[in-house]
Short mmCIF file of C-alpha atoms in Angstrom, two decimals:
data_model
loop_
_atom_site.label_atom_id
_atom_site.label_comp_id
_atom_site.label_asym_id
_atom_site.label_seq_id
_atom_site.Cartn_x
_atom_site.Cartn_y
_atom_site.Cartn_z
CA MET A 1 113.35 53.88 123.16
CA VAL A 2 113.22 50.06 123.91
CA CYS A 3 116.75 48.53 124.56
CA SER A 4 116.90 45.03 122.65
CA ASP A 5 118.15 43.20 125.45
CA ALA A 6 115.90 44.94 128.22
CA LYS A 7 113.39 42.83 130.15
CA TYR A 8 109.99 45.13 130.48
CA CYS A 9 107.53 44.15 132.92
CA VAL A 10 103.96 45.93 133.60
CA VAL A 11 101.63 46.41 136.82
CA GLY A 12 98.47 47.82 136.91
CA TYR A 13 96.48 48.95 139.86
CA CYS A 14 92.44 49.36 139.79
CA PHE A 15 91.50 50.48 136.45
CA GLY A 16 95.08 50.06 135.23
CA GLY A 17 94.56 46.13 135.06
CA PRO A 18 93.22 46.00 131.53
CA HIS A 19 96.08 48.57 130.56
CA ALA A 20 98.63 45.97 132.08
CA LEU A 21 96.99 42.99 130.40
CA GLY A 22 97.15 44.84 127.15
CA PHE A 23 100.76 45.80 127.33
CA ALA A 24 101.45 42.00 128.17
CA ASN A 25 100.47 41.35 124.62
CA SER A 26 103.77 43.21 123.37
CA ASP A 27 106.94 41.11 122.92
CA GLU A 28 108.46 43.83 124.59
CA PHE A 29 107.13 42.63 127.99
CA VAL A 30 107.73 39.47 129.43
CA ALA A 31 105.24 39.63 132.50
CA ALA A 32 102.23 41.64 133.57
CA ALA A 33 100.71 42.00 137.28
CA PHE A 34 97.62 43.63 138.60
CA ALA A 35 96.06 44.35 141.76
CA HIS A 36 92.44 45.11 142.78
CA PRO A 37 91.49 45.23 138.91
CA ALA A 38 88.57 47.08 137.50
CA PHE A 39 86.69 46.98 134.24
CA LEU A 40 88.46 43.50 133.14
CA ASN A 41 86.27 41.07 131.19
CA GLU A 42 86.86 37.79 129.82
CA ASP A 43 88.50 38.91 126.59
CA HIS A 44 91.41 40.60 128.61
CA PHE A 45 91.83 37.28 129.94
CA ARG A 46 91.80 35.21 126.52
CA THR A 47 94.43 37.70 124.96
CA ILE A 48 97.09 36.66 127.26
CA LYS A 49 100.10 35.29 125.37
CA LYS A 50 101.38 32.96 127.95
CA THR A 51 86.91 39.99 147.39
CA ASP A 52 86.57 43.23 145.59
CA HIS A 53 83.55 44.65 144.40
CA THR A 54 84.85 45.54 140.99
CA PHE A 55 86.39 41.73 140.62
CA PRO A 56 83.81 39.52 142.36
CA LEU A 57 84.58 36.05 143.08
CA GLU A 58 82.53 35.05 140.02
CA SER A 59 84.98 37.15 137.81
CA ARG A 60 87.93 35.94 139.43
CA ARG A 61 86.87 32.13 139.09
CA ARG A 62 86.09 32.82 135.70
CA ALA A 63 89.45 34.32 134.93
CA GLU A 64 91.47 31.67 136.06
CA ASP A 65 89.10 29.22 133.99
CA ILE A 66 90.14 30.90 130.77
CA LEU A 67 93.69 31.26 132.19
CA VAL A 68 93.69 27.39 132.34
CA GLU A 69 91.89 27.17 129.19
CA VAL A 70 94.67 29.32 127.12
CA LYS A 71 97.45 27.63 129.15
CA ALA A 72 98.57 30.76 130.37
CA LYS A 73 101.34 30.82 133.26
CA TYR A 74 99.62 32.72 135.73
CA TYR A 75 99.60 33.36 139.90
CA VAL A 76 97.16 34.76 142.40
CA GLN A 77 96.94 36.07 145.58
CA VAL A 78 93.80 36.76 147.27
CA PHE A 79 93.59 38.43 150.91
CA SER A 80 90.77 38.38 153.06
CA GLY A 81 90.04 41.72 155.55
CA VAL A 82 91.10 44.21 153.07
CA LYS A 83 89.10 46.61 150.80
CA HIS A 84 89.72 47.54 146.93
CA GLY A 85 92.79 49.66 146.66
CA PHE A 86 94.65 47.96 149.53
CA ALA A 87 97.94 47.42 147.32
CA VAL A 88 98.41 51.16 147.12
CA ARG A 89 96.45 52.72 149.84
CA GLY A 90 96.44 50.08 152.55
CA ASP A 91 96.87 51.68 156.03
CA PRO A 92 100.33 50.47 157.52
CA GLU A 93 98.81 51.00 161.12
CA VAL A 94 95.95 48.48 160.33
CA GLY A 95 97.79 44.76 160.45
CA ASP A 96 95.97 42.94 157.80
CA GLU A 97 96.19 45.80 155.16
CA ARG A 98 99.95 46.26 155.73
CA TRP A 99 100.39 42.81 155.76
CA ALA A 100 98.16 42.60 152.32
CA LYS A 101 99.99 45.45 150.65
CA GLU A 102 103.80 43.99 151.47
CA GLU A 103 102.54 40.75 150.47
CA SER A 104 101.02 42.11 147.14
CA ALA A 105 104.46 44.02 146.33
CA ARG A 106 106.88 41.09 147.24
CA GLY A 107 104.70 38.77 145.05
CA ILE A 108 104.73 40.94 142.00
CA LEU A 109 108.42 41.56 142.48
CA VAL A 110 108.90 37.70 142.48
CA TRP A 111 106.55 37.13 139.65
CA PHE A 112 108.88 39.64 137.56
CA ASN A 113 111.99 38.33 138.56
CA ARG A 114 110.83 34.82 137.43
CA PHE A 115 110.31 36.18 133.95
CA THR A 116 113.06 38.50 133.32
CA GLU A 117 115.41 35.98 134.56
CA GLU A 118 113.79 33.17 132.15
CA ALA A 119 114.37 36.05 129.37
CA ALA A 120 117.74 36.72 130.02
CA LYS A 121 118.27 33.23 130.40
CA ALA A 122 116.65 32.59 126.90
CA LYS A 123 118.91 35.06 125.37
CA GLY A 124 121.95 33.74 127.00
CA ALA A 125 122.82 36.62 129.33
CA PHE A 126 123.66 34.15 132.28
CA ASN A 127 126.05 31.91 130.24
#
């Protein structure tokens, strides 16, 4: 059941990336995030309302071009020295992996907070 005052966010990792973007097209969600996405194509980025072997540099650059083209609000984090899956499987004993995993999680939370707060303000929840 969806609460009329609730602000929902969705995050997808790996093959969940396309699903996160799909859910984000619903009015029930105020923000979406994904990390090390797989199987994304240009259409996934065109439907937004507002170094990884599965998401190579050329795809990331094209995705950003599309996000600019459709005037979406977006935020991109790119981490060197980590492999696909770092945001959920990063080794906390390896400095670069731990830092990237923690920064990824922090970035997603800050991104979600931005939109849940905006949605709450728009509904007058903070008045």
